[in-house]
Amino acid sequence: MLQYEGLKERIVARFDEMSPQLQKAARYILENGQEVALISMRELARNAGVQPATMTRLAKFLDLPGYDDIRAQYSQALRSQADGFAARAQARDVDGPSGSGLAHGMVQTLSAQIARLNAPESIARLERVADTLAAAGRIYVLGLRSCHSVAWHFHYVMTLLGEKTVHLDGPAGTGVDGMRRAGPGDVMLVISISPYAKQTLELVGLAREKGMGVVAITDSEVSPLSNVSDEVVICATDSATFFHTLTPALAVSEVLCGLLADRDREAAVRALQEADRHLQSLDIYANEIPKRRF
Amino acid sequence: MLQYEGLKERIVARFDEMSPQLQKAARYILENGQEVALISMRELARNAGVQPATMTRLAKFLDLPGYDDIRAQYSQALRSQADGFAARAQARDVDGPSGSGLAHGMVQTLSAQIARLNAPESIARLERVADTLAAAGRIYVLGLRSCHSVAWHFHYVMTLLGEKTVHLDGPAGTGVDGMRRAGPGDVMLVISISPYAKQTLELVGLAREKGMGVVAITDSEVSPLSNVSDEVVICATDSATFFHTLTPALAVSEVLCGLLADRDREAAVRALQEADRHLQSLDIYANEIPKRRF
DNA sequence: ATATTTTTGAAACAGATGTTGCATAGACTC
DNA sequence: GAGTCTATGCAACATCTGTTTCAAAAATAT
């Protein structure tokens, strides 16, 4: 573990001196440490989007004889981690849901809640919702108050893929205006959890009157949305805190995006490349990481 | 873990039927499980005092196509173990490759990524960030583009607790204005993942110039935010899809909210009750579930 | 603009990997 | 004890590994 820590620190320390490709490789290794020990260098390079040679070069750059030495260190770390793990996990579990236990407990709960989406029924629901959304002319995305984050994220990702979604939100209450042109053949994706905002239910009613389809991400089989939606995905919102969690709901929305992109992979790739060019031309992103300007 | 357990059990179950050499190989694998994933088959065979071919034969004997499948299972187990509590969820990875595979895989990955936040180092970072935020006068929340959802959600939850946060966003580019009154004693919470928006980095620079503290939720140890932040929480963003995932980042933000609320439980409860009364009086939420209006 | 250095990608390399076919050694049946 | 069958060791195999080399490209200096 010591050596491993040393290596990781060395990578971080000398990161700024590296060439772009070396940084790309180093970054991937830092973020996916366990993989280093478990897969081949070539595969790692593939995943990192880098030439195999770059990994060797990274090793030399770090004053190591070769890549095998990188792997050796990560293997060693994994070995000792595997040994000591059970003990540490048990020790941690004991000290209850207070202090650092709270963070631990929340993370654990969230992980489990998301894992629960793997129930066959949930997967089936996700597929059906994705089907409906894929078949839709336009997708009108509605998520008010706490659900705004989920709605917006879904919309944002989908805009990278095309022009299919309309986000029903906007300054000065103009959000609703987006629905003017909606009609049969279009679908509303509505996200709402308890307590359910009245406006959400009203807008769903409006959608129905217009003959639109409705699919929902919500928190219960008996949510008011379940009654009025064609398809529903249920996700957990319980939390040890005073608040409801939206993390599982966000996970659902990301899975939906993934499924939709997967329906037409080439189109998705094309759209993303185009979006990329667009953002490049607008100079939105920092292409290279500024070197300690501050 | 299921598969791994399954394999281990299968080895034990059929141990008696094996030929002496197969038993020798099997025994070594049972006793040195972690090694399987970390070294080559030939080396393993050497250590076990067995011919390389015997390992292949053991695999076939266990109705597996080849030795690689043995290693794959042990690798998976080790990966899960390293991820800690994701073990249960991730172990099923192997058996659902058809049809609903993508959704299943995505959910699995998300669950594991969040579970990885339970690493002691991550928990410690979360605590430190929570400390910094708790001590801050005001918290200025910044998340542009894809990170907007996380920033907004953090801000929204925090508004239920009081007036401590300012969300640096708004129509017509007015978001930045919020920072006018910020200064030393205040802290900026910035969320940004690769690719990093230029404006984000600029605003962080501005915050530093004003003498503010900076804490970040980002995707890498070597993110441009790491250099310029007092504390950083790292979360995974990889995904099987074309997009980066923000679910772990949202989880982080929710945990932070939880930790902050936990610092002063009574105040949190009071603030929430007040928020509740306020929303009640505005008649925002549906108090009873409308019964099939449609 | 030119020259020089650095960085990158592609191909070639030797060596190691997991697998397979075959021959021999041993165990068992009759 | 001959014949059959399985278990084992060995060597050849295609493939993949990590490394190196070399030329083109990009960045930097002149």
XYZ file of C-alpha atoms (C1' of nucleotides) in Angstrom:
648
model
C 0.000 0.000 0.000
C 2.819 2.332 0.801
C 4.474 1.890 -2.523
C 1.176 2.178 -4.279
C 0.425 5.378 -2.472
C 3.851 6.560 -3.432
C 3.244 5.835 -7.068
C -0.118 7.523 -7.117
C 1.348 10.568 -5.504
C 4.194 10.587 -7.942
C 1.733 10.528 -10.808
C -0.174 13.420 -9.319
C 2.965 15.331 -8.514
C 4.423 15.137 -11.981
C 1.139 15.341 -13.823
C 1.646 18.899 -14.917
C 4.916 18.090 -16.648
C 3.341 15.397 -18.788
C 2.430 15.660 -22.433
C -1.284 15.575 -23.273
C -1.286 11.890 -24.151
C 0.607 10.968 -21.026
C -1.887 12.963 -18.998
C -4.739 11.117 -20.628
C -3.168 7.807 -19.687
C -2.274 8.963 -16.191
C -5.720 10.332 -15.590
C -7.312 7.052 -16.522
C -5.021 5.145 -14.235
C -5.735 7.469 -11.350
C -9.440 7.088 -11.808
C -9.511 3.359 -12.482
C -6.769 2.081 -10.267
C -8.147 -1.381 -9.644
C -8.291 -2.087 -13.356
C -4.568 -1.700 -13.736
C -3.931 -4.930 -11.894
C -6.731 -6.854 -13.510
C -6.459 -6.252 -17.227
C -3.704 -6.118 -19.785
C -1.884 -2.976 -20.673
C -3.242 -2.980 -24.184
C -6.789 -3.238 -22.923
C -6.153 -0.482 -20.435
C -4.746 1.679 -23.190
C -7.808 0.951 -25.287
C -10.124 1.972 -22.463
C -8.129 5.089 -21.825
C -8.191 5.985 -25.507
C -4.449 5.903 -25.787
C -1.770 4.023 -27.680
C -0.209 1.031 -25.939
C 3.158 2.667 -26.302
C 1.932 5.599 -24.249
C 1.588 3.376 -21.198
C 5.153 2.241 -21.553
C 6.208 5.825 -21.986
C 4.304 6.788 -18.870
C 6.204 4.183 -16.907
C 9.538 5.452 -18.171
C 8.463 8.978 -17.439
C 7.893 7.938 -13.845
C 11.430 6.557 -13.711
C 10.244 2.974 -13.779
C 11.852 0.340 -15.999
C 8.559 -0.525 -17.695
C 4.837 -0.840 -17.466
C 5.021 -4.112 -15.606
C 6.325 -2.196 -12.633
C 3.244 -0.029 -12.592
C 1.091 -3.085 -12.612
C 3.175 -4.754 -9.923
C 2.508 -1.889 -7.550
C -1.199 -1.848 -8.189
C -1.356 -5.621 -7.835
C 0.329 -5.402 -4.501
C -2.089 -2.755 -3.344
C -5.027 -4.868 -4.416
C -3.612 -7.914 -2.697
C -3.249 -6.212 0.637
C -6.559 -4.476 0.213
C -8.252 -7.812 -0.318
C -6.655 -9.169 2.827
C -7.527 -6.326 5.099
C -10.839 -5.509 3.649
C -13.225 -7.693 5.591
C -11.814 -6.504 8.860
C -12.031 -2.842 7.996
C -15.558 -3.126 6.697
C -16.702 -4.810 9.852
C -14.995 -2.318 12.090
C -16.625 0.515 10.225
C -20.075 -0.967 10.426
C -19.987 -1.014 14.193
C -19.733 2.648 14.980
C -23.287 3.372 14.072
C -25.125 6.050 12.143
C -23.514 9.111 13.680
C -20.536 11.238 12.822
C -18.714 9.685 9.886
C -21.219 6.878 10.076
C -23.845 9.084 8.526
C -21.957 9.634 5.307
C -21.109 5.980 5.184
C -24.699 4.970 5.754
C -26.061 7.357 3.165
C -23.667 6.144 0.526
C -24.484 2.572 1.310
C -28.208 3.189 1.140
C -27.924 5.022 -2.150
C -25.870 2.260 -3.674
C -28.403 -0.313 -2.583
C -31.351 1.733 -3.813
C -29.828 1.982 -7.234
C -28.892 -1.662 -7.255
C -32.528 -2.417 -6.595
C -33.358 -0.979 -9.999
C -31.904 -4.169 -11.341
C -34.986 -6.073 -10.342
C -36.349 -7.682 -13.515
C -39.541 -5.709 -13.224
C -37.719 -2.398 -13.013
C -35.578 -3.262 -15.993
C -38.682 -4.179 -17.949
C -40.300 -0.888 -17.030
C -37.209 0.999 -18.099
C -37.258 -0.761 -21.438
C -40.917 0.008 -21.981
C -40.451 3.660 -21.126
C -37.492 3.828 -23.471
C -39.629 2.260 -26.190
C -42.329 4.834 -25.691
C -39.857 7.710 -25.705
C -38.085 6.366 -28.773
C -41.373 6.180 -30.654
C -42.428 9.679 -29.622
C -42.353 12.614 -31.993
C -41.206 15.060 -29.382
C -40.484 14.518 -25.709
C -41.716 17.164 -23.296
C -39.777 16.953 -20.067
C -41.422 18.138 -16.875
C -39.881 18.187 -13.431
C -40.695 20.898 -10.942
C -39.071 21.899 -7.679
C -36.806 19.141 -6.399
C -37.267 17.168 -9.595
C -35.962 19.985 -11.719
C -32.447 18.610 -11.526
C -33.485 15.281 -13.001
C -35.629 16.824 -15.701
C -32.960 19.254 -16.701
C -30.242 16.651 -16.812
C -32.321 14.398 -19.024
C -33.050 17.283 -21.321
C -29.430 18.391 -21.416
C -28.128 14.980 -22.369
C -30.819 14.587 -24.983
C -29.973 17.907 -26.573
C -26.535 16.501 -27.258
C -28.281 13.811 -29.288
C -30.697 15.984 -31.211
C -33.672 18.247 -31.002
C -36.190 15.796 -29.768
C -36.812 17.114 -26.280
C -38.463 20.237 -24.948
C -37.838 21.233 -21.376
C -40.968 22.605 -19.748
C -39.293 25.226 -17.680
C -38.150 28.747 -18.085
C -37.833 32.099 -16.419
C -40.864 34.069 -15.390
C -43.180 31.074 -15.599
C -42.806 30.702 -19.338
C -42.057 27.028 -19.050
C -45.555 25.929 -19.884
C -45.514 27.754 -23.178
C -43.437 24.991 -24.659
C -46.445 22.728 -24.754
C -48.384 24.837 -27.178
C -47.475 22.802 -30.210
C -47.616 19.412 -28.477
C -50.187 16.868 -29.510
C -50.876 13.201 -30.149
C -47.714 11.419 -31.120
C -45.759 13.405 -28.575
C -44.924 12.132 -25.128
C -44.486 13.861 -21.815
C -41.790 12.579 -19.497
C -42.744 13.710 -16.047
C -40.673 13.374 -12.909
C -42.338 13.908 -9.562
C -41.942 12.548 -6.075
C -43.836 13.064 -2.873
C -44.949 15.679 -2.067
C -46.345 16.109 -5.557
C -46.519 19.643 -6.867
C -49.999 20.605 -7.940
C -48.753 22.256 -11.070
C -47.147 19.028 -12.166
C -50.439 17.187 -11.950
C -52.217 19.991 -13.768
C -49.735 19.939 -16.595
C -50.024 16.186 -16.901
C -53.763 16.682 -17.153
C -53.212 19.179 -19.916
C -50.959 16.726 -21.724
C -53.656 14.091 -21.574
C -56.243 16.509 -22.903
C -53.974 17.156 -25.830
C -53.830 13.455 -26.503
C -50.172 13.081 -25.594
C -48.625 9.980 -24.143
C -47.312 10.226 -20.590
C -44.470 8.341 -18.967
C -43.349 9.007 -15.415
C -40.470 8.605 -13.048
C -41.945 8.603 -9.598
C -41.605 7.150 -6.148
C -44.521 4.850 -5.708
C -46.931 2.507 -7.341
C -49.698 4.621 -5.835
C -48.243 7.980 -6.770
C -50.828 10.226 -8.441
C -48.744 9.891 -11.569
C -49.170 6.139 -11.740
C -52.854 6.474 -12.494
C -52.464 8.826 -15.364
C -49.331 7.543 -17.038
C -48.920 4.987 -19.776
C -45.703 3.704 -18.273
C -44.038 4.321 -14.927
C -40.606 3.691 -13.472
C -40.537 3.493 -9.720
C -37.441 4.538 -7.822
C -36.598 4.786 -4.158
C -36.479 8.181 -2.450
C -36.021 7.228 1.210
C -33.096 8.637 3.057
C -31.688 8.677 6.537
C -31.712 12.468 6.338
C -34.620 14.860 6.445
C -34.757 14.969 2.698
C -35.812 12.647 -0.027
C -33.058 11.473 -2.311
C -33.135 12.074 -6.025
C -30.046 10.105 -6.850
C -31.934 6.973 -7.901
C -34.242 9.091 -10.039
C -31.256 10.635 -11.751
C -29.851 7.177 -12.306
C -33.109 6.186 -13.971
C -32.992 9.183 -16.244
C -29.414 8.420 -17.230
C -30.267 4.836 -18.002
C -33.110 6.070 -20.190
C -30.713 8.323 -22.066
C -28.382 5.420 -22.511
C -31.126 3.185 -23.834
C -32.334 5.850 -26.239
C -28.849 6.515 -27.550
C -28.381 2.801 -27.971
C -31.420 2.471 -30.239
C -29.546 4.242 -32.955
C -25.893 4.179 -32.182
C -24.652 5.729 -35.408
C -27.054 8.630 -35.177
C -26.016 9.164 -31.584
C -22.351 9.192 -32.484
C -22.968 11.590 -35.339
C -25.011 13.925 -33.194
C -22.401 13.895 -30.479
C -19.611 14.669 -32.909
C -21.603 17.567 -34.220
C -22.341 18.841 -30.745
C -18.669 18.524 -30.036
C -17.728 20.614 -33.027
C -20.280 23.189 -32.042
C -18.996 23.496 -28.516
C -15.429 23.567 -29.774
C -16.222 26.440 -32.087
C -17.855 28.324 -29.245
C -14.769 27.723 -27.172
C -16.803 26.564 -24.216
C -14.424 24.053 -22.765
C -10.913 24.312 -21.483
C -9.038 22.231 -24.029
C -5.961 21.940 -22.005
C -5.773 22.105 -18.328
C -4.405 25.446 -17.223
C -1.208 24.983 -15.315
C -1.567 26.406 -11.869
C -2.636 29.856 -12.858
C -3.393 30.648 -9.272
C -19.931 -12.538 -5.472
C -22.600 -15.027 -6.446
C -20.721 -16.246 -9.460
C -17.498 -16.305 -7.616
C -19.059 -18.145 -4.750
C -20.696 -20.376 -7.288
C -17.401 -21.217 -8.892
C -15.672 -21.830 -5.615
C -18.495 -24.037 -4.493
C -18.454 -25.907 -7.751
C -14.773 -26.600 -7.308
C -15.391 -27.891 -3.808
C -18.394 -29.925 -4.867
C -16.636 -31.741 -7.656
C -13.280 -31.954 -5.965
C -13.593 -35.654 -5.218
C -14.194 -36.545 -8.828
C -10.992 -34.875 -9.924
C -7.812 -36.608 -10.873
C -4.820 -36.072 -8.559
C -3.280 -33.358 -10.696
C -6.571 -31.549 -11.061
C -6.998 -31.684 -7.315
C -3.561 -30.240 -6.831
C -4.430 -27.341 -9.102
C -7.875 -26.863 -7.581
C -6.519 -26.920 -4.063
C -4.022 -24.237 -4.877
C -6.696 -22.045 -6.404
C -8.981 -22.485 -3.439
C -6.255 -21.518 -1.041
C -4.784 -18.640 -3.042
C -7.845 -17.149 -4.638
C -6.611 -13.574 -5.026
C -3.563 -14.715 -6.946
C -5.695 -16.093 -9.733
C -6.653 -12.635 -10.892
C -3.233 -11.129 -10.458
C -0.774 -13.473 -12.116
C -0.612 -15.465 -15.331
C -1.848 -18.986 -15.640
C 1.601 -20.350 -16.251
C 2.929 -18.707 -13.143
C 0.015 -19.987 -11.144
C 0.665 -23.465 -12.474
C 4.308 -23.145 -11.546
C 3.409 -22.095 -8.005
C 0.921 -24.900 -7.720
C 3.472 -27.405 -8.984
C 1.343 -28.326 -11.936
C 1.526 -28.230 -15.707
C -0.015 -25.258 -17.477
C -2.264 -27.585 -19.388
C -3.720 -28.835 -16.132
C -5.233 -25.427 -15.472
C -6.926 -25.454 -18.823
C -8.143 -28.936 -18.107
C -9.491 -27.850 -14.774
C -11.506 -25.161 -16.481
C -12.962 -27.618 -18.963
C -13.663 -30.021 -16.147
C -15.749 -27.281 -14.530
C -17.708 -26.879 -17.780
C -16.046 -23.583 -18.599
C -14.736 -22.773 -22.078
C -11.229 -22.099 -20.837
C -8.988 -20.840 -18.101
C -9.716 -17.232 -18.925
C -13.195 -17.743 -17.582
C -11.818 -18.823 -14.249
C -9.711 -15.733 -14.091
C -12.586 -13.527 -15.193
C -14.648 -14.665 -12.248
C -11.885 -14.135 -9.749
C -11.098 -10.729 -11.241
C -14.701 -9.743 -10.886
C -14.730 -10.838 -7.287
C -11.594 -8.858 -6.565
C -12.935 -5.799 -8.305
C -16.079 -5.968 -6.239
C -14.142 -6.494 -3.090
C -12.081 -3.445 -3.871
C -15.254 -1.525 -4.469
C -16.357 -2.685 -1.090
C -20.038 -2.795 -0.671
C -20.829 -3.073 -4.321
C -19.787 -6.681 -4.145
C -23.250 -8.061 -4.002
C -24.579 -5.997 -6.814
C -21.695 -6.323 -9.176
C -21.172 -10.044 -9.033
C -24.190 -10.732 -11.158
C -22.563 -8.932 -14.015
C -21.745 -12.025 -15.988
C -25.068 -13.687 -16.491
C -27.296 -11.077 -18.099
C -25.611 -10.293 -21.393
C -28.659 -10.332 -23.663
C -31.577 -8.010 -24.327
C -31.820 -5.843 -21.261
C -28.063 -5.991 -20.839
C -27.388 -2.312 -21.245
C -29.837 -1.092 -18.638
C -28.728 -3.805 -16.290
C -25.088 -2.978 -16.804
C -25.597 0.732 -16.343
C -27.472 0.257 -13.099
C -24.811 -2.111 -11.887
C -22.029 0.295 -12.685
C -23.775 3.224 -11.042
C -24.385 1.266 -7.909
C -20.747 0.255 -7.752
C -19.504 3.756 -8.458
C -21.518 5.131 -5.602
C -20.446 2.327 -3.328
C -16.877 3.262 -4.063
C -17.501 6.553 -2.278
C -17.349 4.495 0.861
C -13.602 4.217 0.574
C -12.181 5.670 3.765
C -10.428 8.391 1.839
C -13.635 9.518 0.150
C -15.507 9.600 3.428
C -12.765 11.678 4.964
C -12.894 14.091 2.049
C -16.658 14.379 2.391
C -16.283 15.191 6.045
C -13.673 17.816 5.385
C -15.763 19.468 2.705
C -18.762 19.434 5.002
C -16.636 21.060 7.694
C -15.556 23.797 5.358
C -19.100 24.424 4.161
C -20.448 24.440 7.702
C -17.896 27.043 8.727
C -18.579 29.230 5.711
C -20.523 32.445 5.943
C -22.277 31.971 2.650
C -21.995 29.134 0.168
C -21.860 30.091 -3.487
C -22.841 27.122 -5.616
C -21.483 26.878 -9.138
C -22.231 24.151 -11.665
C -22.414 24.917 -15.357
C -23.733 22.851 -18.240
C -24.044 19.200 -17.299
C -23.229 19.996 -13.683
C -26.117 22.399 -13.382
C -28.378 19.635 -12.133
C -26.100 18.846 -9.211
C -25.519 22.474 -8.317
C -29.167 23.280 -8.434
C -30.202 20.310 -6.382
C -27.693 21.154 -3.682
C -28.925 24.705 -3.624
C -32.560 23.667 -3.567
C -32.125 21.353 -0.625
C -30.089 23.944 1.215
C -32.751 26.593 0.744
C -35.073 24.358 2.709
C -32.603 24.660 5.564
C -32.007 28.372 5.446
C -30.570 31.197 3.450
C -26.995 30.157 3.435
C -26.526 29.302 -0.224
C -26.442 31.404 -3.363
C -26.860 29.672 -6.685
C -24.601 31.194 -9.309
C -26.962 30.855 -12.193
C -29.799 32.777 -13.654
C -31.469 33.872 -16.843
C -29.713 36.130 -19.281
C -26.275 35.436 -17.830
C -27.051 37.152 -14.559
C -25.749 34.201 -12.591
C -22.397 35.750 -11.914
C -23.927 38.798 -10.292
C -24.563 36.805 -7.166
C -20.884 36.898 -6.337
C -20.738 40.621 -5.952
C -21.005 40.580 -2.200
C -18.887 37.480 -1.681
C -15.590 37.713 0.141
C -13.290 36.045 2.633
C -15.242 33.870 4.981
C -17.464 32.719 2.156
C -16.925 29.474 0.283
C -17.594 28.491 -3.298
C -18.837 24.976 -3.916
C -18.005 24.198 -7.505
C -19.037 21.138 -9.463
C -17.299 20.388 -12.731
C -16.358 17.296 -14.650
C -14.415 16.719 -17.836
C -14.661 18.509 -20.189
C -14.299 21.489 -17.894
C -16.145 24.620 -18.918
C -13.862 27.604 -19.248
C -16.262 29.868 -17.460
C -16.221 27.604 -14.450
C -12.463 27.924 -14.150
C -12.674 31.658 -14.615
C -15.248 32.033 -11.882
C -13.199 29.910 -9.547
C -10.302 32.239 -10.263
C -12.500 35.182 -9.400
C -13.515 33.517 -6.160
C -9.878 33.078 -5.243
C -9.151 36.678 -6.017
C -11.905 37.669 -3.666
C -10.286 35.583 -0.965
C -13.035 32.996 -0.832
C -12.538 29.371 0.060
C -13.152 26.838 -2.687
C -14.349 23.257 -2.396
C -15.006 21.111 -5.425
C -16.849 18.040 -6.579
C -14.993 16.772 -9.599
C -13.947 13.671 -11.434
C -10.250 13.376 -10.941
C -7.320 13.995 -8.719
C -5.789 15.986 -11.539
C -8.850 17.913 -12.558
C -8.059 21.597 -13.013
C -10.189 22.163 -9.939
C -7.972 20.070 -7.725
C -5.147 22.544 -7.953
C -7.181 25.511 -6.946
C -9.479 24.058 -4.320
C -9.009 23.765 -0.595
C -10.846 20.466 -0.503
C -11.990 18.115 -3.237
C -14.349 15.170 -3.441
C -13.672 12.841 -6.330
C -16.484 10.884 -7.894
C -16.647 8.510 -10.841
C -18.133 9.649 -14.138
C -17.429 6.746 -16.478
C -20.316 5.133 -18.200
C -20.914 2.419 -20.754
C -22.809 5.015 -22.776
C -21.520 7.949 -24.744
C -22.092 10.236 -21.802
C -20.518 10.822 -18.476
C -22.687 10.025 -15.524
C -23.565 12.594 -12.895
C -25.343 10.235 -10.576
C -22.349 9.760 -8.260
C -21.829 13.519 -8.189
C -25.432 14.002 -7.167
C -24.995 11.383 -4.502
C -22.023 13.325 -3.181
C -24.026 16.511 -3.050
C -26.840 14.800 -1.190
C -24.456 13.344 1.320
C -23.038 16.816 1.865
C -26.525 18.166 2.485
C -27.119 15.368 4.928
C -23.906 16.056 6.783
C -24.633 19.757 6.965
C -28.134 19.212 8.263
C -26.736 16.813 10.800
C -24.400 19.443 12.265
C -27.362 21.194 13.762
C -30.284 18.880 13.851
C -32.687 21.123 15.734
C -32.076 24.076 13.480
C -32.624 21.842 10.474
C -35.890 20.547 11.824
C -37.080 24.044 12.608
C -36.139 25.350 9.192
C -37.875 22.467 7.495
C -41.061 22.981 9.454
C -41.051 26.592 8.499
C -40.448 25.795 4.858
C -43.290 23.355 5.092
C -45.684 25.960 6.458
C -44.625 28.337 3.757
C -45.253 25.864 0.976
C -48.543 24.869 2.539
C -49.740 28.435 2.589
C -48.785 28.836 -1.040
C -50.749 25.697 -1.819
C -47.917 24.258 -3.845
C -48.438 20.600 -3.164
C -51.337 18.282 -3.759
C -52.493 17.410 -0.274
C -54.573 14.491 -1.235
C -54.126 12.359 -4.228
C -56.639 13.168 -6.921
C -58.617 10.083 -7.808
C -58.488 9.341 -11.485
C -59.552 12.660 -12.800
C -58.861 11.435 -16.294
C 9.450 31.516 -42.509
C 12.937 27.977 -41.105
C 15.145 24.978 -38.061
C 14.971 22.208 -33.996
C 12.962 19.665 -30.638
C 9.187 17.163 -28.713
C 5.207 14.423 -29.157
C 2.547 11.110 -31.427
C 1.011 7.013 -34.183
C 2.019 2.790 -36.616
C 4.437 -1.198 -37.299
C 7.793 -4.697 -36.059
C 9.789 -7.356 -32.421
C 10.831 -10.977 -29.098
C 8.852 -13.145 -25.572
C 4.959 -14.931 -22.886
C 0.322 -16.512 -22.842
C -3.485 -20.007 -22.979
C -4.686 -23.855 -25.840
C -4.397 -28.138 -28.361
C -2.784 -32.521 -30.242
C -0.127 -36.365 -29.463
C 2.581 -39.826 -27.204
C 3.531 -42.151 -23.140
C 2.646 -43.848 -18.447
C -0.273 -45.759 -15.453
C -4.761 -47.918 -13.850
C -8.379 -50.866 -14.629
C -11.130 -54.683 -16.904
C -11.501 -59.161 -18.624
C -1.024 -60.565 -19.208
C -3.250 -58.274 -23.164
C -6.359 -54.779 -24.179
C -8.728 -50.572 -22.991
C -9.074 -46.343 -21.001
C -7.845 -42.355 -18.475
C -4.262 -39.243 -16.673
C -0.221 -36.899 -17.475
C 3.713 -34.523 -19.649
C 5.566 -32.370 -23.615
C 5.923 -29.618 -27.572
C 3.870 -26.932 -31.211
C 0.337 -23.417 -32.155
C -1.740 -19.078 -32.809
C -2.419 -15.186 -30.268
C -1.556 -11.569 -27.367
C 1.721 -9.266 -24.397
C 4.853 -5.175 -23.418
C 8.592 -2.952 -25.755
C 11.202 -0.668 -29.247
C 12.055 1.648 -33.447
C 11.187 4.892 -36.940
C 8.825 8.344 -39.463
C 5.391 11.819 -39.522
C 3.248 15.571 -37.116
C 3.068 19.223 -33.819
C 5.029 22.421 -30.976
C 8.781 25.400 -29.952
C 12.646 28.187 -30.782
C 15.383 30.864 -34.050
